[in-house]
Structure formats: C-alpha cells, structure tokens
C-alpha cells in the first residue's frame, strides 16, 4: 500500500472539516476522490502533503508514518502535489519552472530524462520552453504544473481539480495524459468535481460528503449507484 489514511481529523480554527477519514491507495493505482464543492477534498490533500496539520489520525506513505512531518520531507519521500490554482512561477520561463522541480532530485541524468519525457507528453511546453509562464493559457498552465510535479520523479502524484477553469477539449486532453503518467509507474490520487469523468478513469473512488467518506468502490460501480447518480450527475 503506498498511501494509507486512518481516522483522519483535520480542519481550520474552530471548523472541523474532515472527520474520521480512512482511505488507501495501492501502488500503481489511479484513485479518485469525488465530492461537492466544500466537501473537504482539498483539505484531505493538504493533510496528506503536510501543509495542514492533522488533528488526529494516522497517515502512512509506503508504510512510513508521515503525519506531522514537514512538507519538504514528505516531498523528498516521493509525494508531489499539483495544487488547485497551479501556483506557477509566472516570472520564470517554462523550462526554468520545470527545472525547479528537477533540481529537487539532485540527479542531473534523471532530471534530463524527466524533462524529455515531460516534453514528449506535452509538446506544447517544448515549443514554448523560453516563454514566461504567466503568458500561458489555463490549459498550458495546467500542463506546466503537472510537468513540474513530474520532474521530481514522484511515486505518488496528488492532483487537485485538474479540470477547473479549463475548456472541455483541454479537460479531455489533460485527463488523456493520466494513463501515460500511470504507465511510468506513478500512482495517482485525483481530486475532482467532475464525478463522471474522474470515476470513469479511476480504478477506485471515494465519495466525500461534509468531510466524511460515505461511499467507496470501483469507479464503474460507483457510477452505477442510484444515490450517487442523483446527487452528483442529476440523473
Ligand atoms: P473545492 O472544490 O471548493 O475546493 P473541497 O471539497 O476541496 O472543495 P475544501 O477546499 O477542502 O473543499 O474545503 C472544505 C471546507 O473547509 C470548506 O467549508 C471551506 O470553506 C473550508 N476551508 C478551506 N480552506 C480553508 C482555510 N484555509 N481556512 C478556513 N477554512 C477553509
């Protein structure tokens, strides 16, 4: 098991957002967390990445407890996060943004290899390698944010709402890259509001409602659940 979250509580100030969340991800899986706006999906990713402290519960990465560890240490263990809103270095050129990710590796050969792979996956980034990231469209920024995370050779990639603010054709394109990422041996934990799309692509999914996991199972089975279809797909 690459990620195991047990009985996790987390929140902000007086607000408890996550209550007793337990979930896991097997190595090589693509797992999706779905839920409405404000259900606590991003909060779960923050707690895993250590940018928000857990109030109680246990988080393990590849068997090692990571609860309470600083984010940079969790990153060094092999977890990379692509945040909602993307957080690029707008004043830097595309290739420099990617190299920041690669520098964390301290392995120039691997870093070069990753750069080639990212450019093969996203040719648009290669074409625009010397441009400033802030001149990018939303879709290009998402490619760059994903590329930068992949440059660190993560074992586990946390993807927060990759579809947000993108045109449907670009959402299609970005989702189409997820199998390629998995084929490189990278496990993916995806958080999405697009329930249909993310459960279609995921091996397994969890449904988060008001900070609690209310349903889990293979993506295609969840998509057949009448309650889920009513609540999230309006059918
Ligand atoms: P979204 O799709 O809107 O990102 P989400 O499922 O990811 O939804 P979270 O962002 O985890 O939900 O938010 C869960 C709850 O926590 C919401 O009620 C939100 O207002 C609150 N919240 C999120 N971030 C903070 C913060 N930094 N400080 C205080 N409350 C927050």
PDB file of C-alpha atoms and ligand atoms in Angstrom:
ATOM      1  CA  UNK A   1       0.000   0.000   0.000  1.00  0.00           C
ATOM      2  CA  UNK A   2       1.543   3.322  -0.992  1.00  0.00           C
ATOM      3  CA  UNK A   3      -0.825   5.582   0.958  1.00  0.00           C
ATOM      4  CA  UNK A   4      -2.902   4.765   3.996  1.00  0.00           C
ATOM      5  CA  UNK A   5      -5.015   7.344   5.798  1.00  0.00           C
ATOM      6  CA  UNK A   6      -6.691   6.179   9.015  1.00  0.00           C
ATOM      7  CA  UNK A   7      -9.309   8.009  11.094  1.00  0.00           C
ATOM      8  CA  UNK A   8      -8.068  11.416   9.997  1.00  0.00           C
ATOM      9  CA  UNK A   9      -9.494  14.572  11.562  1.00  0.00           C
ATOM     10  CA  UNK A  10      -8.429  17.960  10.217  1.00  0.00           C
ATOM     11  CA  UNK A  11      -9.770  21.481   9.957  1.00  0.00           C
ATOM     12  CA  UNK A  12      -9.185  25.197  10.298  1.00  0.00           C
ATOM     13  CA  UNK A  13      -9.613  27.069  13.579  1.00  0.00           C
ATOM     14  CA  UNK A  14     -12.943  26.114  15.087  1.00  0.00           C
ATOM     15  CA  UNK A  15     -14.108  24.405  11.918  1.00  0.00           C
ATOM     16  CA  UNK A  16     -13.595  20.668  11.789  1.00  0.00           C
ATOM     17  CA  UNK A  17     -13.581  19.793   8.076  1.00  0.00           C
ATOM     18  CA  UNK A  18     -12.522  16.119   7.944  1.00  0.00           C
ATOM     19  CA  UNK A  19     -13.941  13.607  10.410  1.00  0.00           C
ATOM     20  CA  UNK A  20     -12.623  10.088  10.684  1.00  0.00           C
ATOM     21  CA  UNK A  21     -11.472   9.829   7.079  1.00  0.00           C
ATOM     22  CA  UNK A  22      -9.957   6.456   6.211  1.00  0.00           C
ATOM     23  CA  UNK A  23      -8.821   5.604   2.707  1.00  0.00           C
ATOM     24  CA  UNK A  24      -5.929   3.984   0.934  1.00  0.00           C
ATOM     25  CA  UNK A  25      -4.168   3.822  -2.403  1.00  0.00           C
ATOM     26  CA  UNK A  26      -2.295   0.800  -3.726  1.00  0.00           C
ATOM     27  CA  UNK A  27       0.935   1.248  -5.616  1.00  0.00           C
ATOM     28  CA  UNK A  28       0.222   1.866  -9.320  1.00  0.00           C
ATOM     29  CA  UNK A  29      -3.469   2.662  -8.842  1.00  0.00           C
ATOM     30  CA  UNK A  30      -5.380   5.688 -10.033  1.00  0.00           C
ATOM     31  CA  UNK A  31      -7.781   6.576  -7.233  1.00  0.00           C
ATOM     32  CA  UNK A  32     -10.288   9.376  -7.345  1.00  0.00           C
ATOM     33  CA  UNK A  33     -11.882  11.362  -4.525  1.00  0.00           C
ATOM     34  CA  UNK A  34     -15.116  12.998  -5.573  1.00  0.00           C
ATOM     35  CA  UNK A  35     -17.494  15.264  -3.728  1.00  0.00           C
ATOM     36  CA  UNK A  36     -19.293  18.563  -3.892  1.00  0.00           C
ATOM     37  CA  UNK A  37     -17.731  21.957  -3.504  1.00  0.00           C
ATOM     38  CA  UNK A  38     -16.540  22.353   0.078  1.00  0.00           C
ATOM     39  CA  UNK A  39     -16.739  18.639   0.941  1.00  0.00           C
ATOM     40  CA  UNK A  40     -13.123  18.704   2.095  1.00  0.00           C
ATOM     41  CA  UNK A  41     -11.282  17.231  -0.885  1.00  0.00           C
ATOM     42  CA  UNK A  42      -8.517  19.833  -0.977  1.00  0.00           C
ATOM     43  CA  UNK A  43      -8.263  19.693   2.800  1.00  0.00           C
ATOM     44  CA  UNK A  44      -7.547  15.958   2.569  1.00  0.00           C
ATOM     45  CA  UNK A  45      -4.741  16.568   0.085  1.00  0.00           C
ATOM     46  CA  UNK A  46      -3.310  19.325   2.304  1.00  0.00           C
ATOM     47  CA  UNK A  47      -3.268  16.983   5.281  1.00  0.00           C
ATOM     48  CA  UNK A  48      -1.509  14.266   3.255  1.00  0.00           C
ATOM     49  CA  UNK A  49       1.083  16.740   1.980  1.00  0.00           C
ATOM     50  CA  UNK A  50       1.600  18.162   5.481  1.00  0.00           C
ATOM     51  CA  UNK A  51       0.605  21.729   4.612  1.00  0.00           C
ATOM     52  CA  UNK A  52      -2.254  21.396   7.123  1.00  0.00           C
ATOM     53  CA  UNK A  53      -1.613  19.521  10.371  1.00  0.00           C
ATOM     54  CA  UNK A  54      -3.787  16.522  11.165  1.00  0.00           C
ATOM     55  CA  UNK A  55      -5.697  16.907  14.434  1.00  0.00           C
ATOM     56  CA  UNK A  56      -5.775  13.191  14.940  1.00  0.00           C
ATOM     57  CA  UNK A  57      -5.415  10.039  12.912  1.00  0.00           C
ATOM     58  CA  UNK A  58      -2.565   8.456  11.051  1.00  0.00           C
ATOM     59  CA  UNK A  59      -1.149   8.916   7.535  1.00  0.00           C
ATOM     60  CA  UNK A  60       1.394   6.498   6.113  1.00  0.00           C
ATOM     61  CA  UNK A  61       3.352   6.670   2.896  1.00  0.00           C
ATOM     62  CA  UNK A  62       4.864   3.354   1.738  1.00  0.00           C
ATOM     63  CA  UNK A  63       4.432   2.092   5.288  1.00  0.00           C
ATOM     64  CA  UNK A  64       6.212   5.044   6.947  1.00  0.00           C
ATOM     65  CA  UNK A  65       4.237   7.351   9.217  1.00  0.00           C
ATOM     66  CA  UNK A  66       4.232  10.853   7.711  1.00  0.00           C
ATOM     67  CA  UNK A  67       1.668  12.535   9.991  1.00  0.00           C
ATOM     68  CA  UNK A  68       3.214  15.737  11.316  1.00  0.00           C
ATOM     69  CA  UNK A  69       6.252  15.677   9.019  1.00  0.00           C
ATOM     70  CA  UNK A  70       7.161  18.905   7.230  1.00  0.00           C
ATOM     71  CA  UNK A  71       6.021  19.148   3.612  1.00  0.00           C
ATOM     72  CA  UNK A  72       9.536  19.205   2.145  1.00  0.00           C
ATOM     73  CA  UNK A  73      10.319  15.919   3.855  1.00  0.00           C
ATOM     74  CA  UNK A  74       7.124  14.322   2.529  1.00  0.00           C
ATOM     75  CA  UNK A  75       8.049  15.623  -0.927  1.00  0.00           C
ATOM     76  CA  UNK A  76      11.506  14.120  -0.634  1.00  0.00           C
ATOM     77  CA  UNK A  77       9.975  10.754   0.219  1.00  0.00           C
ATOM     78  CA  UNK A  78       8.246  10.808  -3.193  1.00  0.00           C
ATOM     79  CA  UNK A  79       4.953  12.685  -2.951  1.00  0.00           C
ATOM     80  CA  UNK A  80       4.246  15.571  -5.352  1.00  0.00           C
ATOM     81  CA  UNK A  81       1.184  17.777  -5.379  1.00  0.00           C
ATOM     82  CA  UNK A  82      -0.348  19.770  -8.211  1.00  0.00           C
ATOM     83  CA  UNK A  83      -2.400  22.357  -6.412  1.00  0.00           C
ATOM     84  CA  UNK A  84      -5.683  23.856  -7.416  1.00  0.00           C
ATOM     85  CA  UNK A  85      -4.778  27.227  -8.897  1.00  0.00           C
ATOM     86  CA  UNK A  86      -1.493  25.778 -10.142  1.00  0.00           C
ATOM     87  CA  UNK A  87       0.952  28.137  -8.329  1.00  0.00           C
ATOM     88  CA  UNK A  88       3.494  28.575 -11.081  1.00  0.00           C
ATOM     89  CA  UNK A  89       6.441  30.927 -11.085  1.00  0.00           C
ATOM     90  CA  UNK A  90       4.937  33.391 -13.550  1.00  0.00           C
ATOM     91  CA  UNK A  91       8.076  35.466 -13.888  1.00  0.00           C
ATOM     92  CA  UNK A  92      10.128  32.435 -14.887  1.00  0.00           C
ATOM     93  CA  UNK A  93      10.463  30.748 -18.241  1.00  0.00           C
ATOM     94  CA  UNK A  94       8.711  27.448 -18.802  1.00  0.00           C
ATOM     95  CA  UNK A  95      11.881  25.410 -18.776  1.00  0.00           C
ATOM     96  CA  UNK A  96      13.092  27.061 -15.571  1.00  0.00           C
ATOM     97  CA  UNK A  97       9.773  26.228 -13.912  1.00  0.00           C
ATOM     98  CA  UNK A  98      10.354  22.608 -14.872  1.00  0.00           C
ATOM     99  CA  UNK A  99      13.962  22.662 -13.738  1.00  0.00           C
ATOM    100  CA  UNK A 100      12.924  23.844 -10.266  1.00  0.00           C
ATOM    101  CA  UNK A 101      11.069  20.551  -9.992  1.00  0.00           C
ATOM    102  CA  UNK A 102      14.053  18.598 -11.330  1.00  0.00           C
ATOM    103  CA  UNK A 103      16.531  20.326  -9.020  1.00  0.00           C
ATOM    104  CA  UNK A 104      14.876  18.702  -6.028  1.00  0.00           C
ATOM    105  CA  UNK A 105      16.152  15.377  -7.347  1.00  0.00           C
ATOM    106  CA  UNK A 106      19.822  16.292  -7.248  1.00  0.00           C
ATOM    107  CA  UNK A 107      20.271  13.818 -10.107  1.00  0.00           C
ATOM    108  CA  UNK A 108      21.076  15.605 -13.385  1.00  0.00           C
ATOM    109  CA  UNK A 109      20.731  12.485 -15.541  1.00  0.00           C
ATOM    110  CA  UNK A 110      17.319  11.609 -14.144  1.00  0.00           C
ATOM    111  CA  UNK A 111      16.303  15.254 -14.347  1.00  0.00           C
ATOM    112  CA  UNK A 112      17.208  15.424 -18.050  1.00  0.00           C
ATOM    113  CA  UNK A 113      15.362  12.192 -18.685  1.00  0.00           C
ATOM    114  CA  UNK A 114      12.262  13.534 -16.917  1.00  0.00           C
ATOM    115  CA  UNK A 115      12.429  16.764 -18.910  1.00  0.00           C
ATOM    116  CA  UNK A 116      12.475  14.825 -22.175  1.00  0.00           C
ATOM    117  CA  UNK A 117       9.517  12.749 -21.003  1.00  0.00           C
ATOM    118  CA  UNK A 118       7.510  15.825 -19.961  1.00  0.00           C
ATOM    119  CA  UNK A 119       8.247  17.464 -23.334  1.00  0.00           C
ATOM    120  CA  UNK A 120       7.184  14.302 -25.151  1.00  0.00           C
ATOM    121  CA  UNK A 121       3.946  14.179 -23.202  1.00  0.00           C
ATOM    122  CA  UNK A 122       3.276  17.914 -23.593  1.00  0.00           C
ATOM    123  CA  UNK A 123       4.877  19.074 -26.880  1.00  0.00           C
ATOM    124  CA  UNK A 124       3.268  22.479 -26.350  1.00  0.00           C
ATOM    125  CA  UNK A 125       5.601  23.047 -23.380  1.00  0.00           C
ATOM    126  CA  UNK A 126       8.613  22.248 -25.524  1.00  0.00           C
ATOM    127  CA  UNK A 127       7.503  24.667 -28.219  1.00  0.00           C
ATOM    128  CA  UNK A 128       7.083  27.394 -25.626  1.00  0.00           C
ATOM    129  CA  UNK A 129      10.018  26.472 -23.387  1.00  0.00           C
ATOM    130  CA  UNK A 130      11.511  30.020 -23.375  1.00  0.00           C
ATOM    131  CA  UNK A 131       8.277  31.871 -22.681  1.00  0.00           C
ATOM    132  CA  UNK A 132       7.210  33.244 -19.329  1.00  0.00           C
ATOM    133  CA  UNK A 133       4.719  31.038 -17.537  1.00  0.00           C
ATOM    134  CA  UNK A 134       2.381  33.961 -16.883  1.00  0.00           C
ATOM    135  CA  UNK A 135       1.733  34.340 -20.621  1.00  0.00           C
ATOM    136  CA  UNK A 136       0.158  30.877 -20.647  1.00  0.00           C
ATOM    137  CA  UNK A 137      -3.456  29.885 -21.147  1.00  0.00           C
ATOM    138  CA  UNK A 138      -5.168  27.932 -18.350  1.00  0.00           C
ATOM    139  CA  UNK A 139      -4.589  24.626 -20.105  1.00  0.00           C
ATOM    140  CA  UNK A 140      -0.916  25.324 -20.715  1.00  0.00           C
ATOM    141  CA  UNK A 141      -0.515  26.328 -17.067  1.00  0.00           C
ATOM    142  CA  UNK A 142      -2.061  23.048 -16.004  1.00  0.00           C
ATOM    143  CA  UNK A 143       0.348  21.142 -18.270  1.00  0.00           C
ATOM    144  CA  UNK A 144       3.235  23.053 -16.746  1.00  0.00           C
ATOM    145  CA  UNK A 145       2.059  22.482 -13.169  1.00  0.00           C
ATOM    146  CA  UNK A 146       1.737  18.753 -13.838  1.00  0.00           C
ATOM    147  CA  UNK A 147       5.074  18.714 -15.660  1.00  0.00           C
ATOM    148  CA  UNK A 148       6.825  20.430 -12.783  1.00  0.00           C
ATOM    149  CA  UNK A 149       5.451  17.905 -10.296  1.00  0.00           C
ATOM    150  CA  UNK A 150       6.522  15.014 -12.552  1.00  0.00           C
ATOM    151  CA  UNK A 151      10.049  16.414 -12.756  1.00  0.00           C
ATOM    152  CA  UNK A 152      10.568  15.343  -9.139  1.00  0.00           C
ATOM    153  CA  UNK A 153      10.111  11.635 -10.066  1.00  0.00           C
ATOM    154  CA  UNK A 154       7.280  11.180  -7.572  1.00  0.00           C
ATOM    155  CA  UNK A 155       5.968   7.787  -6.553  1.00  0.00           C
ATOM    156  CA  UNK A 156       2.632   9.384  -5.698  1.00  0.00           C
ATOM    157  CA  UNK A 157       1.116  12.325  -7.567  1.00  0.00           C
ATOM    158  CA  UNK A 158      -1.664  14.287  -5.852  1.00  0.00           C
ATOM    159  CA  UNK A 159      -3.769  16.119  -8.430  1.00  0.00           C
ATOM    160  CA  UNK A 160      -6.202  18.755  -7.175  1.00  0.00           C
ATOM    161  CA  UNK A 161      -9.026  19.599  -9.609  1.00  0.00           C
ATOM    162  CA  UNK A 162      -7.057  19.467 -12.860  1.00  0.00           C
ATOM    163  CA  UNK A 163     -10.223  20.299 -14.811  1.00  0.00           C
ATOM    164  CA  UNK A 164     -11.004  23.546 -13.030  1.00  0.00           C
ATOM    165  CA  UNK A 165     -11.442  26.530 -15.337  1.00  0.00           C
ATOM    166  CA  UNK A 166     -10.473  24.600 -18.470  1.00  0.00           C
ATOM    167  CA  UNK A 167     -12.364  24.285 -21.727  1.00  0.00           C
ATOM    168  CA  UNK A 168     -13.858  20.796 -22.240  1.00  0.00           C
ATOM    169  CA  UNK A 169     -11.401  19.923 -25.005  1.00  0.00           C
ATOM    170  CA  UNK A 170      -8.495  20.777 -22.700  1.00  0.00           C
ATOM    171  CA  UNK A 171     -10.003  18.761 -19.831  1.00  0.00           C
ATOM    172  CA  UNK A 172     -10.201  15.838 -22.250  1.00  0.00           C
ATOM    173  CA  UNK A 173      -6.565  16.332 -23.204  1.00  0.00           C
ATOM    174  CA  UNK A 174      -5.287  16.547 -19.622  1.00  0.00           C
ATOM    175  CA  UNK A 175      -7.299  13.511 -18.484  1.00  0.00           C
ATOM    176  CA  UNK A 176      -5.969  11.649 -21.504  1.00  0.00           C
ATOM    177  CA  UNK A 177      -2.462  12.017 -20.079  1.00  0.00           C
ATOM    178  CA  UNK A 178      -3.223  10.295 -16.788  1.00  0.00           C
ATOM    179  CA  UNK A 179      -2.819   6.750 -18.153  1.00  0.00           C
ATOM    180  CA  UNK A 180       0.589   7.781 -19.536  1.00  0.00           C
ATOM    181  CA  UNK A 181       1.622   9.003 -16.107  1.00  0.00           C
ATOM    182  CA  UNK A 182       0.499   5.741 -14.546  1.00  0.00           C
ATOM    183  CA  UNK A 183       2.305   3.751 -17.211  1.00  0.00           C
ATOM    184  CA  UNK A 184       5.513   5.315 -15.941  1.00  0.00           C
ATOM    185  CA  UNK A 185       4.850   3.671 -12.577  1.00  0.00           C
ATOM    186  CA  UNK A 186       3.481   6.766 -10.864  1.00  0.00           C
ATOM    187  CA  UNK A 187       0.486   6.294  -8.590  1.00  0.00           C
ATOM    188  CA  UNK A 188      -2.165   8.998  -8.937  1.00  0.00           C
ATOM    189  CA  UNK A 189      -4.608  10.330  -6.357  1.00  0.00           C
ATOM    190  CA  UNK A 190      -7.048  12.585  -8.138  1.00  0.00           C
ATOM    191  CA  UNK A 191      -9.466  15.023  -6.534  1.00  0.00           C
ATOM    192  CA  UNK A 192     -12.247  16.178  -8.853  1.00  0.00           C
ATOM    193  CA  UNK A 193     -15.644  17.777  -9.016  1.00  0.00           C
ATOM    194  CA  UNK A 194     -16.169  16.195 -12.427  1.00  0.00           C
ATOM    195  CA  UNK A 195     -17.611  12.988 -10.979  1.00  0.00           C
ATOM    196  CA  UNK A 196     -18.442  11.272 -14.264  1.00  0.00           C
ATOM    197  CA  UNK A 197     -15.060  11.786 -15.821  1.00  0.00           C
ATOM    198  CA  UNK A 198     -12.928  11.010 -12.802  1.00  0.00           C
ATOM    199  CA  UNK A 199     -14.789   7.843 -11.793  1.00  0.00           C
ATOM    200  CA  UNK A 200     -14.631   6.641 -15.385  1.00  0.00           C
ATOM    201  CA  UNK A 201     -10.856   6.833 -15.388  1.00  0.00           C
ATOM    202  CA  UNK A 202     -10.249   5.691 -11.792  1.00  0.00           C
ATOM    203  CA  UNK A 203      -9.731   2.105 -10.686  1.00  0.00           C
ATOM    204  CA  UNK A 204     -11.372   3.025  -7.389  1.00  0.00           C
ATOM    205  CA  UNK A 205     -13.083   6.020  -5.945  1.00  0.00           C
ATOM    206  CA  UNK A 206     -14.186   7.527  -2.657  1.00  0.00           C
ATOM    207  CA  UNK A 207     -17.119   9.872  -2.190  1.00  0.00           C
ATOM    208  CA  UNK A 208     -16.538  12.597   0.374  1.00  0.00           C
ATOM    209  CA  UNK A 209     -19.564  14.393   1.841  1.00  0.00           C
ATOM    210  CA  UNK A 210     -19.260  17.011   4.575  1.00  0.00           C
ATOM    211  CA  UNK A 211     -15.822  15.719   5.467  1.00  0.00           C
ATOM    212  CA  UNK A 212     -16.738  12.046   5.712  1.00  0.00           C
ATOM    213  CA  UNK A 213     -16.242   9.167   3.296  1.00  0.00           C
ATOM    214  CA  UNK A 214     -19.765   7.958   2.540  1.00  0.00           C
ATOM    215  CA  UNK A 215     -19.095   5.507  -0.270  1.00  0.00           C
ATOM    216  CA  UNK A 216     -16.170   3.753  -1.920  1.00  0.00           C
ATOM    217  CA  UNK A 217     -15.574   1.130  -4.569  1.00  0.00           C
ATOM    218  CA  UNK A 218     -14.525   0.583  -8.176  1.00  0.00           C
ATOM    219  CA  UNK A 219     -15.185   3.699 -10.249  1.00  0.00           C
ATOM    220  CA  UNK A 220     -17.601   1.997 -12.643  1.00  0.00           C
ATOM    221  CA  UNK A 221     -19.631   0.558  -9.739  1.00  0.00           C
ATOM    222  CA  UNK A 222     -19.945   3.929  -8.023  1.00  0.00           C
ATOM    223  CA  UNK A 223     -21.144   5.403 -11.298  1.00  0.00           C
ATOM    224  CA  UNK A 224     -23.997   2.890 -11.337  1.00  0.00           C
ATOM    225  CA  UNK A 225     -25.150   3.757  -7.820  1.00  0.00           C
ATOM    226  CA  UNK A 226     -28.570   5.388  -7.973  1.00  0.00           C
ATOM    227  CA  UNK A 227     -27.916   7.686  -4.989  1.00  0.00           C
ATOM    228  CA  UNK A 228     -24.649   8.905  -6.418  1.00  0.00           C
ATOM    229  CA  UNK A 229     -26.176   9.491  -9.837  1.00  0.00           C
ATOM    230  CA  UNK A 230     -28.974  11.540  -8.303  1.00  0.00           C
ATOM    231  CA  UNK A 231     -26.643  13.566  -6.075  1.00  0.00           C
ATOM    232  CA  UNK A 232     -23.811  14.243  -8.499  1.00  0.00           C
ATOM    233  CA  UNK A 233     -24.952  13.586 -12.026  1.00  0.00           C
ATOM    234  CA  UNK A 234     -28.519  14.829 -11.778  1.00  0.00           C
ATOM    235  CA  UNK A 235     -29.927  11.659 -13.358  1.00  0.00           C
TER     236      UNK A 235
HETATM  237  P1  LIG B   1     -13.475  22.848  -3.561  1.00  0.00           P
HETATM  238  O1  LIG B   1     -13.874  22.064  -4.720  1.00  0.00           O
HETATM  239  O2  LIG B   1     -14.281  24.096  -3.384  1.00  0.00           O
HETATM  240  O3  LIG B   1     -12.007  23.063  -3.404  1.00  0.00           O
HETATM  241  P2  LIG B   1     -13.192  20.939  -1.479  1.00  0.00           P
HETATM  242  O4  LIG B   1     -14.002  19.694  -1.375  1.00  0.00           O
HETATM  243  O5  LIG B   1     -11.813  20.802  -1.947  1.00  0.00           O
HETATM  244  O6  LIG B   1     -13.978  21.974  -2.339  1.00  0.00           O
HETATM  245  P3  LIG B   1     -12.072  22.230   0.782  1.00  0.00           P
HETATM  246  O7  LIG B   1     -11.375  23.262  -0.018  1.00  0.00           O
HETATM  247  O8  LIG B   1     -11.286  21.150   1.384  1.00  0.00           O
HETATM  248  O9  LIG B   1     -13.246  21.585  -0.052  1.00  0.00           O
HETATM  249  O10 LIG B   1     -12.909  22.986   1.896  1.00  0.00           O
HETATM  250  C1  LIG B   1     -13.661  22.318   2.904  1.00  0.00           C
HETATM  251  C2  LIG B   1     -14.168  23.330   3.910  1.00  0.00           C
HETATM  252  O11 LIG B   1     -13.077  23.966   4.557  1.00  0.00           O
HETATM  253  C3  LIG B   1     -14.989  24.457   3.295  1.00  0.00           C
HETATM  254  O12 LIG B   1     -16.051  24.738   4.174  1.00  0.00           O
HETATM  255  C4  LIG B   1     -14.019  25.603   3.228  1.00  0.00           C
HETATM  256  O13 LIG B   1     -14.704  26.843   3.366  1.00  0.00           O
HETATM  257  C5  LIG B   1     -13.129  25.360   4.427  1.00  0.00           C
HETATM  258  N1  LIG B   1     -11.757  25.864   4.188  1.00  0.00           N
HETATM  259  C6  LIG B   1     -10.942  25.524   3.180  1.00  0.00           C
HETATM  260  N2  LIG B   1      -9.746  26.141   3.278  1.00  0.00           N
HETATM  261  C7  LIG B   1      -9.811  26.902   4.400  1.00  0.00           C
HETATM  262  C8  LIG B   1      -8.894  27.787   5.059  1.00  0.00           C
HETATM  263  N3  LIG B   1      -7.664  27.991   4.584  1.00  0.00           N
HETATM  264  N4  LIG B   1      -9.325  28.391   6.187  1.00  0.00           N
HETATM  265  C9  LIG B   1     -10.571  28.184   6.668  1.00  0.00           C
HETATM  266  N5  LIG B   1     -11.474  27.362   6.108  1.00  0.00           N
HETATM  267  C10 LIG B   1     -11.121  26.733   4.983  1.00  0.00           C
END
